[in-house]
Coordinates of C-alpha atoms in Angstrom, one line a residue:
Chain A
M1 CA 122.1 0.3 262.7
A2 CA 120.3 -2.5 264.5
E3 CA 120.9 -6.1 263.8
D4 CA 118.2 -8.6 263.4
S5 CA 119.1 -11.1 266.1
D6 CA 117.0 -13.9 264.7
K7 CA 119.0 -13.9 261.5
P8 CA 122.1 -16.2 261.4
K9 CA 125.1 -13.9 261.2
Q10 CA 126.9 -14.2 257.8
A11 CA 129.6 -11.6 257.3
S12 CA 129.8 -10.3 253.7
L13 CA 130.0 -7.3 251.4
V14 CA 126.9 -6.8 249.3
L15 CA 127.1 -4.4 246.4
I16 CA 123.5 -3.3 245.7
G17 CA 122.3 -1.6 242.5
M18 CA 119.8 1.2 243.3
G19 CA 118.6 1.8 239.8
P20 CA 118.5 5.3 238.3
N21 CA 116.6 7.5 240.7
M22 CA 113.8 6.1 242.8
L23 CA 112.8 3.5 245.4
T24 CA 110.2 1.8 243.2
S25 CA 112.8 1.2 240.5
M26 CA 114.9 -1.0 242.8
T27 CA 114.4 -4.7 242.6
E28 CA 112.8 -6.6 245.5
E29 CA 116.1 -8.5 245.9
A30 CA 117.9 -5.2 246.3
I31 CA 115.5 -3.8 248.9
V32 CA 115.5 -7.1 251.0
A33 CA 119.3 -7.2 250.9
A34 CA 119.7 -3.5 251.9
K35 CA 117.2 -4.0 254.8
S36 CA 118.9 -7.1 256.2
A37 CA 122.4 -5.6 256.2
D38 CA 124.0 -4.6 259.5
F39 CA 125.6 -1.5 257.9
R40 CA 124.6 0.5 254.8
Y41 CA 126.8 2.9 252.8
Y42 CA 125.7 5.0 249.8
E43 CA 128.4 5.8 247.3
A44 CA 127.6 9.3 246.2
Y45 CA 130.3 10.4 243.7
T46 CA 129.7 8.4 240.5
A47 CA 126.0 9.3 240.4
M48 CA 123.3 10.6 242.7
W49 CA 119.7 10.0 243.7
P50 CA 117.2 12.9 244.5
I51 CA 117.2 13.5 248.3
E52 CA 113.5 12.7 248.7
E53 CA 114.0 9.3 247.2
L54 CA 117.0 8.6 249.4
E55 CA 114.9 9.5 252.5
R56 CA 112.2 7.2 251.3
L57 CA 114.7 4.4 250.9
E58 CA 116.1 5.1 254.4
S59 CA 112.7 4.9 256.0
R60 CA 112.2 1.6 254.2
V61 CA 115.5 -0.1 254.9
G62 CA 117.2 1.8 257.7
P63 CA 119.8 4.5 258.0
I64 CA 122.4 4.8 255.3
K65 CA 125.8 6.5 255.6
K66 CA 126.9 8.6 252.6
V67 CA 130.5 8.1 251.4
M68 CA 132.7 9.7 248.8
R69 CA 135.5 8.5 246.5
P70 CA 138.3 8.1 249.1
E71 CA 136.2 5.7 251.3
V72 CA 135.5 3.5 248.3
E73 CA 138.9 3.6 246.7
Q74 CA 140.7 3.0 250.1
P75 CA 138.0 0.8 251.5
E76 CA 139.7 -0.3 254.8
E77 CA 136.8 0.7 257.0
I78 CA 134.2 -1.0 254.7
L79 CA 136.3 -4.2 254.3
N80 CA 137.1 -4.4 258.0
L81 CA 133.5 -4.1 258.9
A82 CA 132.6 -6.7 256.3
K83 CA 134.8 -9.3 258.0
E84 CA 132.3 -9.5 260.9
N85 CA 129.1 -8.0 259.6
T86 CA 126.9 -7.8 256.5
V87 CA 127.8 -4.6 254.9
A88 CA 125.8 -3.1 252.0
V89 CA 127.3 -0.6 249.6
L90 CA 124.5 1.0 247.7
V91 CA 125.4 2.3 244.2
V92 CA 123.2 4.3 241.9
G93 CA 122.4 2.3 238.7
D94 CA 124.1 -1.1 238.5
P95 CA 126.8 -1.7 241.1
L96 CA 129.4 -3.0 238.6
Q97 CA 129.3 -0.4 235.9
A98 CA 132.2 1.6 237.3
T99 CA 135.7 0.2 237.6
T100 CA 135.9 1.4 241.2
H101 CA 133.3 -1.0 242.3
V102 CA 134.8 -4.0 240.3
D103 CA 138.0 -3.1 242.2
L104 CA 136.2 -3.1 245.5
Q105 CA 134.7 -6.5 244.7
L106 CA 138.2 -7.8 243.9
Q107 CA 139.7 -6.4 247.1
A108 CA 136.9 -8.0 249.1
E109 CA 137.6 -11.4 247.5
E110 CA 141.3 -11.0 248.1
N111 CA 140.6 -10.4 251.7
G112 CA 138.5 -13.6 251.9
I113 CA 135.3 -11.6 252.3
D114 CA 132.3 -13.1 250.6
C115 CA 131.0 -10.5 248.1
R116 CA 127.5 -10.6 246.7
I117 CA 126.3 -8.6 243.7
I118 CA 122.7 -7.4 243.3
H119 CA 122.2 -5.8 240.0
G120 CA 120.2 -2.6 239.3
I121 CA 118.8 -0.8 236.3
S122 CA 121.5 1.5 234.8
I123 CA 121.0 4.7 232.9
T124 CA 123.1 3.3 230.0
N125 CA 120.6 0.5 229.8
I126 CA 117.4 2.5 229.6
V127 CA 118.3 5.6 227.7
T128 CA 118.8 4.0 224.3
G129 CA 115.4 2.3 224.2
A130 CA 113.5 5.2 226.0
I131 CA 114.4 7.6 223.2
G132 CA 113.6 4.9 220.6
L133 CA 117.0 4.2 219.1
S134 CA 118.2 0.6 218.6
N135 CA 120.5 -0.5 221.3
Y136 CA 122.6 -2.6 218.8
K137 CA 123.4 0.5 216.7
F138 CA 125.2 2.3 219.5
G139 CA 129.0 2.5 219.3
R140 CA 131.3 3.0 222.2
Q141 CA 129.9 5.2 225.0
T142 CA 131.7 8.2 226.5
T143 CA 131.6 10.7 229.3
L144 CA 131.9 14.5 228.7
T145 CA 133.9 16.0 231.5
Y146 CA 134.3 19.5 232.9
P147 CA 137.6 21.3 232.0
Y148 CA 139.9 20.8 234.9
S149 CA 142.2 23.9 235.4
N150 CA 142.2 24.9 231.7
W151 CA 142.8 21.3 230.5
I152 CA 140.1 19.4 228.6
A153 CA 140.0 15.7 227.6
T154 CA 139.3 15.4 223.9
S155 CA 138.8 11.6 223.8
P156 CA 135.0 12.0 224.1
L157 CA 134.9 13.9 220.8
E158 CA 137.3 11.3 219.2
I159 CA 134.9 8.6 220.2
L160 CA 132.0 10.5 218.8
A161 CA 133.8 11.2 215.6
M162 CA 134.7 7.5 215.1
N163 CA 131.1 6.4 215.9
R164 CA 129.8 9.0 213.5
I165 CA 131.9 7.9 210.6
M166 CA 130.8 4.3 211.2
G167 CA 127.2 5.2 211.4
H168 CA 126.8 4.4 215.1
H169 CA 124.9 6.4 217.7
T170 CA 126.8 7.8 220.7
L171 CA 125.7 7.9 224.3
A172 CA 127.5 10.6 226.3
L173 CA 127.2 10.6 230.0
L174 CA 127.9 13.9 231.8
D175 CA 130.5 14.5 234.5
L176 CA 129.3 15.5 238.0
D177 CA 132.5 16.6 239.6
P178 CA 133.9 20.0 238.5
T179 CA 137.1 19.4 240.6
G180 CA 137.8 15.9 239.3
A181 CA 138.8 14.8 242.9
G182 CA 135.6 13.0 243.9
T183 CA 135.6 14.4 247.4
G184 CA 133.6 17.6 247.3
K185 CA 130.2 18.8 246.3
Q186 CA 128.8 17.1 243.3
Q187 CA 127.5 19.3 240.5
P188 CA 125.9 17.4 237.7
M189 CA 126.8 19.0 234.4
R190 CA 124.0 21.0 232.9
P191 CA 123.3 21.2 229.1
K192 CA 125.1 24.5 228.8
D193 CA 128.2 23.1 230.6
A194 CA 128.3 20.3 228.1
V195 CA 128.1 22.8 225.2
I196 CA 131.0 24.7 226.7
S197 CA 133.1 21.5 227.1
I198 CA 132.3 20.4 223.5
G199 CA 133.3 23.8 222.2
L200 CA 136.6 23.6 224.0
M201 CA 137.2 20.0 222.7
I202 CA 136.6 21.1 219.1
E203 CA 139.0 24.0 219.5
K204 CA 141.7 21.8 220.9
L205 CA 141.2 19.0 218.4
S206 CA 141.1 21.4 215.5
S207 CA 144.4 22.9 216.4
G208 CA 146.1 19.6 216.9
I209 CA 144.7 17.8 213.9
E210 CA 147.9 17.9 211.8
D211 CA 149.8 16.2 214.6
I212 CA 147.7 13.1 214.4
N213 CA 149.9 10.5 212.7
D214 CA 148.3 8.6 209.8
N215 CA 150.7 5.7 209.4
D216 CA 148.1 3.0 209.5
S217 CA 144.5 2.4 208.5
L218 CA 143.1 3.0 212.0
S219 CA 144.9 6.4 212.4
K220 CA 144.0 7.4 208.9
L221 CA 140.3 6.8 209.6
K222 CA 140.5 8.5 212.9
K223 CA 142.1 11.6 211.4
Q224 CA 139.5 11.6 208.7
A225 CA 136.7 11.2 211.2
I226 CA 137.9 14.1 213.3
N227 CA 138.5 16.3 210.2
E228 CA 134.9 15.6 209.1
L229 CA 133.5 16.2 212.5
V230 CA 135.2 19.6 213.1
A231 CA 134.3 20.7 209.6
T232 CA 130.6 20.3 210.3
K233 CA 128.7 23.3 211.6
F234 CA 128.8 22.7 215.3
A235 CA 125.5 24.4 216.0
D236 CA 123.7 22.0 213.7
W237 CA 124.6 18.8 215.4
N238 CA 121.5 16.8 216.3
V239 CA 121.4 15.8 220.0
V240 CA 119.0 14.3 222.4
L241 CA 118.9 15.7 225.9
C242 CA 117.8 13.0 228.4
S243 CA 117.0 14.2 231.9
D244 CA 116.2 12.2 235.0
M245 CA 115.5 9.1 233.0
G246 CA 113.3 6.5 234.7
A247 CA 111.8 9.1 237.1
E248 CA 108.2 10.2 236.9
D249 CA 109.3 13.6 235.5
Q250 CA 111.8 12.3 233.0
S251 CA 112.3 14.5 230.0
I252 CA 113.6 13.8 226.5
I253 CA 114.3 16.7 224.1
Y254 CA 115.5 16.3 220.5
T255 CA 117.3 19.5 219.5
N256 CA 120.6 20.8 218.1
L257 CA 123.8 22.0 219.8
A258 CA 122.9 25.7 219.1
D259 CA 119.7 25.4 221.2
L260 CA 120.9 22.8 223.7
A261 CA 122.4 25.4 226.1
D262 CA 119.0 27.1 226.5
F263 CA 117.4 24.0 228.1
P264 CA 117.9 23.8 231.9
G265 CA 117.9 20.0 232.0
G266 CA 117.1 18.0 235.2
N267 CA 119.0 16.7 238.2
M268 CA 121.0 14.2 236.1
N269 CA 121.4 14.6 232.4
C270 CA 123.0 12.7 229.5
L271 CA 123.2 13.3 225.8
V272 CA 122.7 11.0 222.8
F273 CA 124.1 11.9 219.4
P274 CA 122.2 10.0 216.7
A275 CA 124.0 8.8 213.6
S276 CA 122.1 7.5 210.6
T277 CA 118.6 6.4 211.6
S278 CA 116.1 3.8 210.4
D279 CA 112.5 4.7 209.7
V280 CA 111.3 3.5 213.1
E281 CA 114.1 5.3 214.8
E282 CA 113.4 8.5 213.0
K283 CA 109.7 8.4 213.8
A284 CA 110.6 7.6 217.4
L285 CA 113.1 10.6 217.6
L286 CA 110.6 13.1 216.1
R287 CA 108.4 12.6 219.2
W288 CA 111.0 14.6 221.2
S289 CA 111.5 17.5 218.7
R290 CA 111.8 20.9 220.3
E291 CA 113.1 24.0 218.6
E292 CA 113.9 26.1 221.5
G293 CA 114.2 26.2 225.3
Chain L
M1 CA 91.6 -12.0 234.4
A2 CA 89.6 -10.3 237.1
E3 CA 89.4 -6.6 237.3
D4 CA 89.7 -4.6 240.5
S5 CA 86.4 -2.8 240.6
D6 CA 87.6 -0.2 243.1
K7 CA 90.3 1.0 240.8
P8 CA 89.3 3.9 238.5
K9 CA 89.4 2.5 235.0
Q10 CA 92.2 3.9 232.9
A11 CA 92.8 2.3 229.5
S12 CA 96.4 2.0 228.6
L13 CA 99.2 -0.2 227.3
V14 CA 102.0 -0.8 229.8
L15 CA 105.3 -2.3 228.6
I16 CA 106.9 -3.9 231.6
G17 CA 110.5 -5.0 231.9
M18 CA 110.8 -8.3 233.6
G19 CA 114.6 -8.2 234.1
P20 CA 116.8 -11.1 233.1
N21 CA 115.3 -14.2 234.7
M22 CA 113.6 -14.1 238.1
L23 CA 110.8 -12.5 240.0
T24 CA 113.0 -10.9 242.7
S25 CA 114.9 -9.1 240.0
M26 CA 111.8 -7.2 238.8
T27 CA 111.3 -3.7 240.3
E28 CA 108.5 -3.0 242.7
E29 CA 107.0 -0.7 240.1
A30 CA 106.9 -3.5 237.5
I31 CA 105.2 -6.0 239.9
V32 CA 102.6 -3.5 241.0
A33 CA 101.8 -2.5 237.3
A34 CA 101.6 -6.1 236.2
K35 CA 99.3 -7.0 239.1
S36 CA 96.9 -4.1 238.5
A37 CA 96.6 -4.7 234.7
D38 CA 93.3 -6.1 233.3
F39 CA 95.2 -8.3 230.8
R40 CA 98.7 -9.6 230.8
Y41 CA 100.8 -10.8 227.9
Y42 CA 104.3 -12.3 228.0
E43 CA 106.3 -11.8 224.8
A44 CA 108.3 -15.0 224.5
Y45 CA 110.4 -14.8 221.3
T46 CA 113.1 -12.3 221.9
A47 CA 114.2 -13.9 225.2
M48 CA 112.7 -16.3 227.8
W49 CA 112.4 -16.8 231.5
P50 CA 112.7 -20.2 233.2
I51 CA 109.3 -21.8 233.6
E52 CA 109.4 -21.9 237.4
E53 CA 110.0 -18.2 237.7
L54 CA 107.1 -17.5 235.2
E55 CA 104.8 -19.6 237.4
R56 CA 106.0 -17.7 240.5
L57 CA 105.3 -14.4 238.7
E58 CA 101.8 -15.6 237.7
S59 CA 101.0 -16.6 241.3
R60 CA 102.0 -13.1 242.4
V61 CA 100.3 -11.0 239.7
G62 CA 97.7 -13.2 238.0
P63 CA 97.6 -15.2 234.8
I64 CA 99.7 -14.3 231.9
K65 CA 99.1 -15.2 228.2
K66 CA 102.2 -16.1 226.2
V67 CA 102.4 -14.6 222.8
M68 CA 104.9 -14.9 219.9
R69 CA 106.2 -12.7 217.2
P70 CA 103.1 -12.3 215.0
E71 CA 100.9 -11.1 217.9
V72 CA 103.5 -8.4 218.8
E73 CA 104.3 -7.3 215.2
Q74 CA 100.6 -7.3 214.1
P75 CA 99.3 -6.1 217.5
E76 CA 95.6 -5.6 216.6
E77 CA 94.4 -7.7 219.5
I78 CA 96.6 -6.1 222.0
L79 CA 95.9 -2.5 220.8
N80 CA 92.1 -3.1 220.6
L81 CA 92.0 -4.4 224.2
A82 CA 94.2 -1.4 225.3
K83 CA 91.5 1.0 224.1
E84 CA 89.2 -0.1 226.9
N85 CA 91.5 -1.8 229.4
T86 CA 94.9 -1.7 231.0
V87 CA 97.0 -4.1 229.1
A88 CA 100.4 -5.2 230.3
V89 CA 102.9 -6.6 227.8
L90 CA 105.7 -8.2 229.8
V91 CA 109.1 -8.3 228.1
V92 CA 112.2 -10.1 229.4
G93 CA 114.9 -7.6 230.3
D94 CA 114.1 -4.0 229.4
P95 CA 110.9 -3.4 227.4
L96 CA 112.5 -1.0 224.9
Q97 CA 115.7 -2.9 223.9
A98 CA 114.2 -4.4 220.8
T99 CA 113.0 -2.4 217.9
T100 CA 109.8 -4.5 217.9
H101 CA 108.7 -3.0 221.2
V102 CA 109.6 0.5 220.3
D103 CA 107.4 0.0 217.2
L104 CA 104.6 -1.3 219.4
Q105 CA 104.9 1.8 221.6
L106 CA 104.7 4.0 218.5
Q107 CA 101.7 2.2 217.1
A108 CA 99.9 2.6 220.5
E109 CA 100.6 6.3 220.5
E110 CA 99.4 6.6 216.9
N111 CA 96.1 5.0 217.9
G112 CA 95.7 7.4 220.8
I113 CA 96.4 4.8 223.4
D114 CA 98.3 6.0 226.5
C115 CA 101.5 3.9 226.6
R116 CA 103.5 3.6 229.8
I117 CA 107.0 2.2 230.1
I118 CA 108.4 0.4 233.1
H119 CA 112.1 -0.4 232.7
G120 CA 113.8 -3.6 233.7
I121 CA 117.3 -4.8 234.1
S122 CA 118.7 -6.0 230.8
I123 CA 121.3 -8.6 230.2
T124 CA 123.4 -6.2 228.1
N125 CA 123.4 -4.0 231.2
I126 CA 124.7 -6.5 233.7
V127 CA 127.0 -8.8 231.8
T128 CA 129.8 -6.3 231.2
G129 CA 130.2 -5.4 234.9
A130 CA 129.5 -8.9 236.2
I131 CA 132.5 -10.3 234.4
G132 CA 134.6 -7.3 235.4
L133 CA 135.2 -5.5 232.1
S134 CA 134.7 -1.8 231.9
N135 CA 131.4 -0.8 230.3
Y136 CA 132.9 2.1 228.5
K137 CA 135.4 0.0 226.7
F138 CA 132.8 -2.0 224.8
G139 CA 132.2 -1.3 221.2
R140 CA 129.1 -2.0 219.2
Q141 CA 127.3 -5.2 220.4
T142 CA 126.1 -8.0 218.1
T143 CA 123.9 -11.1 218.0
L144 CA 125.3 -14.4 216.6
T145 CA 122.6 -16.2 214.6
Y146 CA 121.9 -19.7 213.6
P147 CA 122.5 -20.5 209.9
Y148 CA 119.1 -20.3 208.2
S149 CA 118.8 -22.8 205.3
N150 CA 122.6 -22.8 204.5
W151 CA 122.8 -19.0 204.8
I152 CA 124.8 -17.3 207.5
A153 CA 125.0 -13.6 208.4
T154 CA 128.6 -12.4 208.6
S155 CA 127.9 -9.0 210.1
P156 CA 128.5 -10.2 213.6
L157 CA 132.1 -11.1 212.8
E158 CA 132.6 -7.8 210.9
I159 CA 131.5 -6.0 214.1
L160 CA 133.8 -8.1 216.2
A161 CA 136.7 -7.5 213.8
M162 CA 136.2 -3.7 213.9
N163 CA 135.9 -3.7 217.6
R164 CA 139.0 -5.8 217.9
I165 CA 141.2 -3.5 215.7
M166 CA 140.0 -0.5 217.8
G167 CA 140.7 -2.3 221.1
H168 CA 137.1 -2.5 222.1
H169 CA 135.4 -5.5 223.8
T170 CA 132.5 -7.1 222.1
L171 CA 129.3 -8.5 223.6
A172 CA 127.7 -11.1 221.4
L173 CA 124.1 -12.1 222.3
L174 CA 123.0 -15.5 221.0
D175 CA 120.0 -16.2 218.8
L176 CA 117.2 -18.4 220.2
D177 CA 115.2 -19.1 217.0
P178 CA 116.7 -21.7 214.7
T179 CA 114.0 -21.0 212.1
G180 CA 114.2 -17.2 212.1
A181 CA 110.4 -16.9 212.0
G182 CA 109.7 -16.1 215.6
T183 CA 106.7 -18.4 215.7
G184 CA 107.9 -21.8 216.8
K185 CA 109.7 -23.5 219.7
Q186 CA 112.5 -21.3 221.0
Q187 CA 115.9 -23.0 221.3
P188 CA 118.5 -20.8 222.8
M189 CA 121.9 -21.3 221.2
R190 CA 124.3 -23.4 223.1
P191 CA 128.1 -22.7 223.1
K192 CA 128.7 -25.4 220.5
D193 CA 126.1 -23.9 218.2
A194 CA 127.9 -20.5 218.5
V195 CA 131.2 -22.2 217.6
I196 CA 129.6 -23.7 214.5
S197 CA 128.1 -20.4 213.5
I198 CA 131.4 -18.6 214.0
G199 CA 133.2 -21.2 211.9
L200 CA 130.8 -20.8 209.1
M201 CA 131.1 -17.0 209.2
I202 CA 134.9 -17.2 209.1
E203 CA 134.7 -19.5 206.1
K204 CA 132.3 -17.2 204.3
L205 CA 134.2 -14.0 205.1
S206 CA 137.6 -15.5 204.2
S207 CA 136.3 -16.5 200.7
G208 CA 134.8 -13.1 200.0
I209 CA 137.5 -10.9 201.4
E210 CA 138.9 -9.9 198.0
D211 CA 135.5 -8.5 197.0
I212 CA 135.4 -6.0 199.8
N213 CA 136.1 -2.6 198.2
D214 CA 138.7 -0.4 199.8
N215 CA 138.0 2.9 198.2
D216 CA 137.9 4.9 201.4
S217 CA 139.5 4.9 204.8
L218 CA 136.5 3.1 206.5
S219 CA 136.5 0.2 203.9
K220 CA 140.2 0.0 204.1
L221 CA 140.2 -0.4 207.9
K222 CA 137.3 -2.9 207.7
K223 CA 139.1 -5.0 205.1
Q224 CA 142.3 -4.9 207.3
A225 CA 140.3 -5.8 210.4
I226 CA 138.7 -8.8 208.7
N227 CA 142.0 -9.9 207.2
E228 CA 143.7 -9.8 210.6
L229 CA 140.8 -11.6 212.3
V230 CA 140.6 -14.5 209.9
A231 CA 144.4 -14.8 210.0
T232 CA 144.4 -15.4 213.7
K233 CA 144.2 -19.0 215.0
F234 CA 140.4 -19.3 215.5
A235 CA 140.9 -21.9 218.3
D236 CA 142.9 -19.4 220.4
W237 CA 140.4 -16.6 220.6
N238 CA 139.7 -15.7 224.2
V239 CA 136.0 -15.7 225.0
V240 CA 133.9 -15.4 228.1
L241 CA 130.8 -17.6 228.3
C242 CA 128.1 -16.0 230.4
S243 CA 125.1 -18.2 231.3
D244 CA 121.9 -17.3 233.1
M245 CA 123.3 -14.0 234.2
G246 CA 121.5 -12.5 237.2
A247 CA 120.1 -15.8 238.4
E248 CA 121.2 -17.7 241.5
D249 CA 123.1 -20.2 239.4
Q250 CA 124.7 -17.8 236.9
S251 CA 128.0 -19.0 235.5
I252 CA 130.9 -17.2 233.9
I253 CA 133.7 -19.1 232.2
Y254 CA 136.8 -17.6 230.6
T255 CA 138.1 -19.9 227.9
N256 CA 139.0 -20.0 224.3
L257 CA 137.0 -21.0 221.2
A258 CA 138.7 -24.4 221.0
D259 CA 137.3 -25.4 224.4
L260 CA 134.0 -23.4 224.2
A261 CA 132.0 -26.1 222.5
D262 CA 132.7 -28.5 225.4
F263 CA 130.8 -26.3 227.9
P264 CA 127.1 -27.0 228.0
G265 CA 126.1 -23.5 229.0
G266 CA 122.8 -22.7 230.7
N267 CA 119.3 -21.7 229.7
M268 CA 120.3 -18.4 228.2
N269 CA 123.9 -17.7 227.2
C270 CA 125.9 -14.9 225.7
L271 CA 129.5 -14.4 224.8
V272 CA 132.0 -11.6 225.4
F273 CA 135.2 -11.3 223.4
P274 CA 137.7 -9.2 225.3
A275 CA 140.1 -6.9 223.5
S276 CA 143.0 -5.3 225.3
T277 CA 142.5 -5.3 229.0
S278 CA 143.6 -3.0 231.9
D279 CA 145.2 -4.5 235.0
V280 CA 141.9 -4.5 237.0
E281 CA 140.1 -6.0 234.0
E282 CA 142.7 -8.7 233.6
K283 CA 142.6 -9.6 237.3
A284 CA 138.8 -9.7 237.1
L285 CA 138.8 -11.9 234.1
L286 CA 141.2 -14.5 235.5
R287 CA 138.7 -15.3 238.2
W288 CA 136.7 -17.1 235.5
S289 CA 139.5 -19.1 233.9
R290 CA 138.7 -22.6 232.9
E291 CA 140.8 -24.8 230.7
E292 CA 138.3 -27.4 229.8
G293 CA 134.6 -28.4 230.1

């Protein structure tokens, strides 16, 4: 990647937020910084951009090298380069939403490398308002994962159960790595994958419910929340399927778990489970009602 | 505001996210849309930009009229204009974070007005990562308010107490309207105002704690959470003061409530109350340690 020889050389690492999925959703500051970097990396395992938009970005700012989890978690190459050059690491969404990137920032600082952050629009930021639910009524967010070799994490459902009993909405991001290793081909979860994972979680949670201790108020509430959740009719859970949010062809569908698997979804999907809704929220949600796929 | 006569006329309302506090943090899409609108409004009561940046924006996209709460909540003028013109309403942060703007969008749609959304970076989006705490470990967010004529809302402290007992971090935005009416001069809360409000909340909650019913698991946990919170030494609470996040001169200070009032803060401030932290989180937080103002 060519260097602008008029520019005074200032070695640094720049973590750049790319926003959710297109060039025009990047900030001016982000585009300028990406363009002026000597080397550009694109971190492609926590989230992905559509290929056409990536090409559009490259034609605007210069070539970008795609890296996966190992290059970011063992960042010797990146950090060594950043001692002598301006190195941009482009991250989908905001560059500090994932612990990995905070860790990269800390490692740069420990190595005496100047590290600059340029924020971007994150999916967790826009999805709440875009569907019309109040941001402040969301509880803790979670990520639904694929089952890895017959094992499934149940914590996402525990978070959902606790949010539900407290009347908070839940944003559930969807995994995009069926192997869990972060090295191979990304495969963003489709709605039907999410339904399968949720089914497995319910099964596992239901069978282990008696083992949850209830020695204190928090455990008691948690046990009750899980009991109530697994007692509901799974198929009837209301859910909002959000696909390719922020893109021209974003899609929002308000449905239930029984029908969710019939919708194909988009490139990147996430789910919102609404709890109790206000009048404005209810009216806002009904705009997205769909009975079937 | 002049109209570009070459452009085919398409009446619509466009809600545009301005991002936290500067022109270069707006997306390209947002700047283009603001520039091509026939009329531009700036909603100035839920959050504010520094005046220099507003002027910079005006010189780039054209003149912008400042409006307050009544013009947005009773939006006849805006909606009438949008029946014949492209009307941009510029909102600090993301345009759909506040219920008011979702409601404006719904009203436009009910009036048959095409309503387009252009997202922006929101403070709630960047603050978590910028200080180095994991986004997914945050519980429900809250807003600390001024006392209005001797009355103080205690719900922010109840949210903090519940997050704390569950091990979740809490983001607390700060009020900017001492009157609560949304019409007058905005005065973003300073750290010392927040300390006063928190003190009043603790006082009110402590005196009413016996009246909280504990008939069910949720109420029991809530009562315990509040009891534990008010029993702690107020002065020792760890807190992160985040000022003018996203701006060149953003400041992050990790301190405790005893010292918080001594820090002046910036134009716009918010607070984060960390719960239990991971190793990376702890290391990240310690970068911002400051003993006194």
